[in-house]
Amino acid sequence: MSSKQARMEMWISAVYIRIAVILCALGMVPAQTPPASNYPAELHEMAQQRLIKGQPGSWSAWSEWSACTRTCGGGITTQTRECRYKPMGRHRRRTHSIVTQHHCIGLYKRIHICNTKECPGTTDFRQEQCSRYSGKEFLGRAYDWEPFMDAPNQCALNCRARGFRFYATLNAT
């Protein structure tokens, strides 16, 4: 095997390990372990040591589930928690707690789909959402808004001002 092939194999193994470390850090064990290791538990431990460097944070309790974003037609409800981390001060004393996402392993947000029954009537939900902004001031002027579906971020509420050649993201999600 040439040194170029050996370097390439080492690089590929390193990439597989990084992917496995990230998946384990997120609480997801990969379906197939990387060729460099057959021990997902060891990879998870490596992820913990690498991410928190011996000073782990701790998660708060999960919040209550939020209200569903829609009463029908499929909405979402979310639940969050905070990572609390107390760094060491100069004299090895714990300072005040900091809220961060970088010192805890796991998810900080959970999302569930809710109210999935179809809505009565024929009103398009995007039309309904955009029309809520009609008549409200936007950049110094009130517009009548309609859905705009050709924007790059399809998950955001993109609305076009009727009679004008621009759209705006009125409520990014």
PDB file of C-alpha atoms in Angstrom:
ATOM      1  CA  MET A   1       0.000   0.000   0.000  1.00  0.00           C
ATOM      2  CA  SER A   2       1.361   3.418  -0.927  1.00  0.00           C
ATOM      3  CA  SER A   3       1.765   6.168   1.643  1.00  0.00           C
ATOM      4  CA  LYS A   4      -0.905   8.158  -0.215  1.00  0.00           C
ATOM      5  CA  GLN A   5      -3.390   5.265   0.175  1.00  0.00           C
ATOM      6  CA  ALA A   6      -2.453   4.867   3.842  1.00  0.00           C
ATOM      7  CA  ARG A   7      -3.022   8.586   4.479  1.00  0.00           C
ATOM      8  CA  MET A   8      -6.359   8.387   2.667  1.00  0.00           C
ATOM      9  CA  GLU A   9      -7.479   5.399   4.778  1.00  0.00           C
ATOM     10  CA  MET A  10      -6.425   7.193   7.976  1.00  0.00           C
ATOM     11  CA  TRP A  11      -8.340  10.283   6.870  1.00  0.00           C
ATOM     12  CA  ILE A  12     -11.466   8.224   6.089  1.00  0.00           C
ATOM     13  CA  SER A  13     -11.235   6.484   9.484  1.00  0.00           C
ATOM     14  CA  ALA A  14     -10.883   9.867  11.199  1.00  0.00           C
ATOM     15  CA  VAL A  15     -13.975  11.147   9.378  1.00  0.00           C
ATOM     16  CA  TYR A  16     -15.975   8.048  10.406  1.00  0.00           C
ATOM     17  CA  ILE A  17     -14.876   8.507  14.013  1.00  0.00           C
ATOM     18  CA  ARG A  18     -15.847  12.197  13.983  1.00  0.00           C
ATOM     19  CA  ILE A  19     -19.270  11.343  12.588  1.00  0.00           C
ATOM     20  CA  ALA A  20     -19.745   8.616  15.208  1.00  0.00           C
ATOM     21  CA  VAL A  21     -18.610  10.984  17.986  1.00  0.00           C
ATOM     22  CA  ILE A  22     -21.119  13.603  16.858  1.00  0.00           C
ATOM     23  CA  LEU A  23     -23.928  11.045  16.605  1.00  0.00           C
ATOM     24  CA  CYS A  24     -23.136   9.673  20.049  1.00  0.00           C
ATOM     25  CA  ALA A  25     -22.935  13.183  21.495  1.00  0.00           C
ATOM     26  CA  LEU A  26     -26.421  13.821  20.153  1.00  0.00           C
ATOM     27  CA  GLY A  27     -27.645  10.602  21.733  1.00  0.00           C
ATOM     28  CA  MET A  28     -27.861   8.693  18.455  1.00  0.00           C
ATOM     29  CA  VAL A  29     -25.836   5.517  18.042  1.00  0.00           C
ATOM     30  CA  PRO A  30     -24.897   4.998  14.398  1.00  0.00           C
ATOM     31  CA  ALA A  31     -26.434   1.964  12.701  1.00  0.00           C
ATOM     32  CA  GLN A  32     -22.984   0.796  11.716  1.00  0.00           C
ATOM     33  CA  THR A  33     -19.905   1.560  13.758  1.00  0.00           C
ATOM     34  CA  PRO A  34     -16.887   2.988  11.949  1.00  0.00           C
ATOM     35  CA  PRO A  35     -14.190   0.556  10.829  1.00  0.00           C
ATOM     36  CA  ALA A  36     -11.693   1.974  13.335  1.00  0.00           C
ATOM     37  CA  SER A  37     -13.789   0.946  16.351  1.00  0.00           C
ATOM     38  CA  ASN A  38     -16.425  -1.606  17.266  1.00  0.00           C
ATOM     39  CA  TYR A  39     -17.296   0.024  20.584  1.00  0.00           C
ATOM     40  CA  PRO A  40     -20.019   2.741  20.433  1.00  0.00           C
ATOM     41  CA  ALA A  41     -19.815   3.132  24.227  1.00  0.00           C
ATOM     42  CA  GLU A  42     -16.143   4.066  23.933  1.00  0.00           C
ATOM     43  CA  LEU A  43     -16.974   6.552  21.193  1.00  0.00           C
ATOM     44  CA  HIS A  44     -19.660   8.101  23.399  1.00  0.00           C
ATOM     45  CA  GLU A  45     -17.132   8.392  26.232  1.00  0.00           C
ATOM     46  CA  MET A  46     -14.648  10.001  23.828  1.00  0.00           C
ATOM     47  CA  ALA A  47     -17.320  12.489  22.793  1.00  0.00           C
ATOM     48  CA  GLN A  48     -18.044  13.395  26.387  1.00  0.00           C
ATOM     49  CA  GLN A  49     -14.385  13.929  27.199  1.00  0.00           C
ATOM     50  CA  ARG A  50     -13.760  15.889  24.035  1.00  0.00           C
ATOM     51  CA  LEU A  51     -16.795  18.155  24.313  1.00  0.00           C
ATOM     52  CA  ILE A  52     -16.789  18.931  28.000  1.00  0.00           C
ATOM     53  CA  LYS A  53     -13.092  18.549  28.784  1.00  0.00           C
ATOM     54  CA  GLY A  54     -13.704  17.250  32.290  1.00  0.00           C
ATOM     55  CA  GLN A  55     -16.086  20.028  33.342  1.00  0.00           C
ATOM     56  CA  PRO A  56     -19.572  18.818  32.475  1.00  0.00           C
ATOM     57  CA  GLY A  57     -22.656  20.928  32.676  1.00  0.00           C
ATOM     58  CA  SER A  58     -26.003  19.606  33.784  1.00  0.00           C
ATOM     59  CA  TRP A  59     -29.377  19.842  32.111  1.00  0.00           C
ATOM     60  CA  SER A  60     -32.304  21.549  33.788  1.00  0.00           C
ATOM     61  CA  ALA A  61     -35.646  19.766  33.854  1.00  0.00           C
ATOM     62  CA  TRP A  62     -37.631  19.797  30.613  1.00  0.00           C
ATOM     63  CA  SER A  63     -40.060  22.708  30.307  1.00  0.00           C
ATOM     64  CA  GLU A  64     -43.775  22.133  29.900  1.00  0.00           C
ATOM     65  CA  TRP A  65     -44.879  21.432  26.336  1.00  0.00           C
ATOM     66  CA  SER A  66     -45.729  24.670  24.532  1.00  0.00           C
ATOM     67  CA  ALA A  67     -49.169  25.281  23.101  1.00  0.00           C
ATOM     68  CA  CYS A  68     -49.627  23.777  19.652  1.00  0.00           C
ATOM     69  CA  THR A  69     -48.861  26.292  16.903  1.00  0.00           C
ATOM     70  CA  ARG A  70     -52.095  25.392  15.111  1.00  0.00           C
ATOM     71  CA  THR A  71     -55.550  24.263  16.169  1.00  0.00           C
ATOM     72  CA  CYS A  72     -55.894  22.010  13.102  1.00  0.00           C
ATOM     73  CA  GLY A  73     -54.010  20.999   9.981  1.00  0.00           C
ATOM     74  CA  GLY A  74     -50.823  20.007  11.801  1.00  0.00           C
ATOM     75  CA  GLY A  75     -48.791  22.192  14.112  1.00  0.00           C
ATOM     76  CA  ILE A  76     -45.882  21.660  16.459  1.00  0.00           C
ATOM     77  CA  THR A  77     -45.368  21.766  20.182  1.00  0.00           C
ATOM     78  CA  THR A  78     -41.926  22.156  21.741  1.00  0.00           C
ATOM     79  CA  GLN A  79     -40.210  21.424  25.003  1.00  0.00           C
ATOM     80  CA  THR A  80     -36.805  22.852  25.979  1.00  0.00           C
ATOM     81  CA  ARG A  81     -34.212  22.614  28.709  1.00  0.00           C
ATOM     82  CA  GLU A  82     -31.090  24.588  29.613  1.00  0.00           C
ATOM     83  CA  CYS A  83     -27.534  23.447  30.078  1.00  0.00           C
ATOM     84  CA  ARG A  84     -26.129  24.939  33.260  1.00  0.00           C
ATOM     85  CA  TYR A  85     -22.379  25.126  33.561  1.00  0.00           C
ATOM     86  CA  LYS A  86     -20.317  26.446  36.464  1.00  0.00           C
ATOM     87  CA  PRO A  87     -16.773  27.214  35.344  1.00  0.00           C
ATOM     88  CA  MET A  88     -13.962  27.207  37.858  1.00  0.00           C
ATOM     89  CA  GLY A  89     -12.785  30.630  39.006  1.00  0.00           C
ATOM     90  CA  ARG A  90      -9.168  31.687  39.424  1.00  0.00           C
ATOM     91  CA  HIS A  91      -8.890  30.214  42.893  1.00  0.00           C
ATOM     92  CA  ARG A  92     -10.552  26.868  42.045  1.00  0.00           C
ATOM     93  CA  ARG A  93     -13.936  28.098  43.253  1.00  0.00           C
ATOM     94  CA  ARG A  94     -17.061  27.701  41.201  1.00  0.00           C
ATOM     95  CA  THR A  95     -18.293  30.987  39.810  1.00  0.00           C
ATOM     96  CA  HIS A  96     -21.928  31.743  38.976  1.00  0.00           C
ATOM     97  CA  SER A  97     -23.826  29.403  36.684  1.00  0.00           C
ATOM     98  CA  ILE A  98     -23.773  30.102  32.944  1.00  0.00           C
ATOM     99  CA  VAL A  99     -26.457  28.949  30.523  1.00  0.00           C
ATOM    100  CA  THR A 100     -24.782  27.334  27.506  1.00  0.00           C
ATOM    101  CA  GLN A 101     -25.326  24.555  24.979  1.00  0.00           C
ATOM    102  CA  HIS A 102     -21.659  23.606  24.674  1.00  0.00           C
ATOM    103  CA  HIS A 103     -21.037  21.770  27.952  1.00  0.00           C
ATOM    104  CA  CYS A 104     -23.902  19.284  27.955  1.00  0.00           C
ATOM    105  CA  ILE A 105     -24.434  16.278  25.751  1.00  0.00           C
ATOM    106  CA  GLY A 106     -27.884  15.647  24.374  1.00  0.00           C
ATOM    107  CA  LEU A 107     -30.772  17.579  22.901  1.00  0.00           C
ATOM    108  CA  TYR A 108     -31.903  20.933  24.271  1.00  0.00           C
ATOM    109  CA  LYS A 109     -35.198  20.926  22.352  1.00  0.00           C
ATOM    110  CA  ARG A 110     -37.865  18.328  21.601  1.00  0.00           C
ATOM    111  CA  ILE A 111     -40.551  18.820  18.977  1.00  0.00           C
ATOM    112  CA  HIS A 112     -43.806  16.916  18.490  1.00  0.00           C
ATOM    113  CA  ILE A 113     -46.441  17.233  15.795  1.00  0.00           C
ATOM    114  CA  CYS A 114     -49.898  18.065  17.141  1.00  0.00           C
ATOM    115  CA  ASN A 115     -53.466  18.791  16.009  1.00  0.00           C
ATOM    116  CA  THR A 116     -53.097  16.878  12.755  1.00  0.00           C
ATOM    117  CA  LYS A 117     -56.801  16.716  11.829  1.00  0.00           C
ATOM    118  CA  GLU A 118     -57.654  18.675   8.694  1.00  0.00           C
ATOM    119  CA  CYS A 119     -59.072  22.149   9.149  1.00  0.00           C
ATOM    120  CA  PRO A 120     -62.672  22.823   8.123  1.00  0.00           C
ATOM    121  CA  GLY A 121     -63.100  25.201   5.174  1.00  0.00           C
ATOM    122  CA  THR A 122     -60.871  25.883   2.221  1.00  0.00           C
ATOM    123  CA  THR A 123     -58.625  28.722   3.436  1.00  0.00           C
ATOM    124  CA  ASP A 124     -54.957  28.094   2.706  1.00  0.00           C
ATOM    125  CA  PHE A 125     -53.024  28.220   5.967  1.00  0.00           C
ATOM    126  CA  ARG A 126     -50.137  30.226   4.449  1.00  0.00           C
ATOM    127  CA  GLN A 127     -52.688  32.725   3.131  1.00  0.00           C
ATOM    128  CA  GLU A 128     -54.184  32.956   6.596  1.00  0.00           C
ATOM    129  CA  GLN A 129     -50.736  33.515   8.155  1.00  0.00           C
ATOM    130  CA  CYS A 130     -49.686  36.168   5.620  1.00  0.00           C
ATOM    131  CA  SER A 131     -53.013  38.005   5.850  1.00  0.00           C
ATOM    132  CA  ARG A 132     -52.428  38.495   9.596  1.00  0.00           C
ATOM    133  CA  TYR A 133     -49.658  40.945   8.623  1.00  0.00           C
ATOM    134  CA  SER A 134     -51.828  42.833   6.087  1.00  0.00           C
ATOM    135  CA  GLY A 135     -52.411  46.430   7.104  1.00  0.00           C
ATOM    136  CA  LYS A 136     -49.595  46.357   9.662  1.00  0.00           C
ATOM    137  CA  GLU A 137     -46.637  48.647   9.138  1.00  0.00           C
ATOM    138  CA  PHE A 138     -43.631  47.063   7.457  1.00  0.00           C
ATOM    139  CA  LEU A 139     -40.628  49.270   6.649  1.00  0.00           C
ATOM    140  CA  GLY A 140     -42.731  52.398   7.070  1.00  0.00           C
ATOM    141  CA  ARG A 141     -45.700  51.299   4.991  1.00  0.00           C
ATOM    142  CA  ALA A 142     -48.708  48.958   5.236  1.00  0.00           C
ATOM    143  CA  TYR A 143     -49.061  46.200   2.628  1.00  0.00           C
ATOM    144  CA  ASP A 144     -51.543  43.492   1.706  1.00  0.00           C
ATOM    145  CA  TRP A 145     -49.629  40.193   1.940  1.00  0.00           C
ATOM    146  CA  GLU A 146     -50.002  36.880   0.086  1.00  0.00           C
ATOM    147  CA  PRO A 147     -47.936  33.664   0.346  1.00  0.00           C
ATOM    148  CA  PHE A 148     -44.664  33.484  -1.603  1.00  0.00           C
ATOM    149  CA  MET A 149     -43.509  29.901  -2.127  1.00  0.00           C
ATOM    150  CA  ASP A 150     -40.357  30.426  -4.236  1.00  0.00           C
ATOM    151  CA  ALA A 151     -38.093  31.592  -1.396  1.00  0.00           C
ATOM    152  CA  PRO A 152     -35.089  29.440  -0.423  1.00  0.00           C
ATOM    153  CA  ASN A 153     -36.344  28.719   3.120  1.00  0.00           C
ATOM    154  CA  GLN A 154     -39.669  26.921   2.658  1.00  0.00           C
ATOM    155  CA  CYS A 155     -40.136  26.537   6.420  1.00  0.00           C
ATOM    156  CA  ALA A 156     -40.221  30.287   7.036  1.00  0.00           C
ATOM    157  CA  LEU A 157     -43.313  32.404   6.497  1.00  0.00           C
ATOM    158  CA  ASN A 158     -42.464  34.128   3.211  1.00  0.00           C
ATOM    159  CA  CYS A 159     -45.070  36.599   2.022  1.00  0.00           C
ATOM    160  CA  ARG A 160     -45.184  38.833  -1.054  1.00  0.00           C
ATOM    161  CA  ALA A 161     -46.654  42.322  -0.971  1.00  0.00           C
ATOM    162  CA  ARG A 162     -49.553  42.325  -3.477  1.00  0.00           C
ATOM    163  CA  GLY A 163     -48.790  44.556  -6.452  1.00  0.00           C
ATOM    164  CA  PHE A 164     -45.086  44.783  -5.599  1.00  0.00           C
ATOM    165  CA  ARG A 165     -42.057  42.793  -6.721  1.00  0.00           C
ATOM    166  CA  PHE A 166     -40.632  41.782  -3.355  1.00  0.00           C
ATOM    167  CA  TYR A 167     -41.286  39.324  -0.607  1.00  0.00           C
ATOM    168  CA  ALA A 168     -40.359  39.312   3.057  1.00  0.00           C
ATOM    169  CA  THR A 169     -39.795  36.608   5.625  1.00  0.00           C
ATOM    170  CA  LEU A 170     -42.296  37.741   8.216  1.00  0.00           C
ATOM    171  CA  ASN A 171     -41.886  34.991  10.776  1.00  0.00           C
ATOM    172  CA  ALA A 172     -38.779  32.803  10.439  1.00  0.00           C
ATOM    173  CA  THR A 173     -39.184  29.318  11.923  1.00  0.00           C
TER     174      THR A 173
END
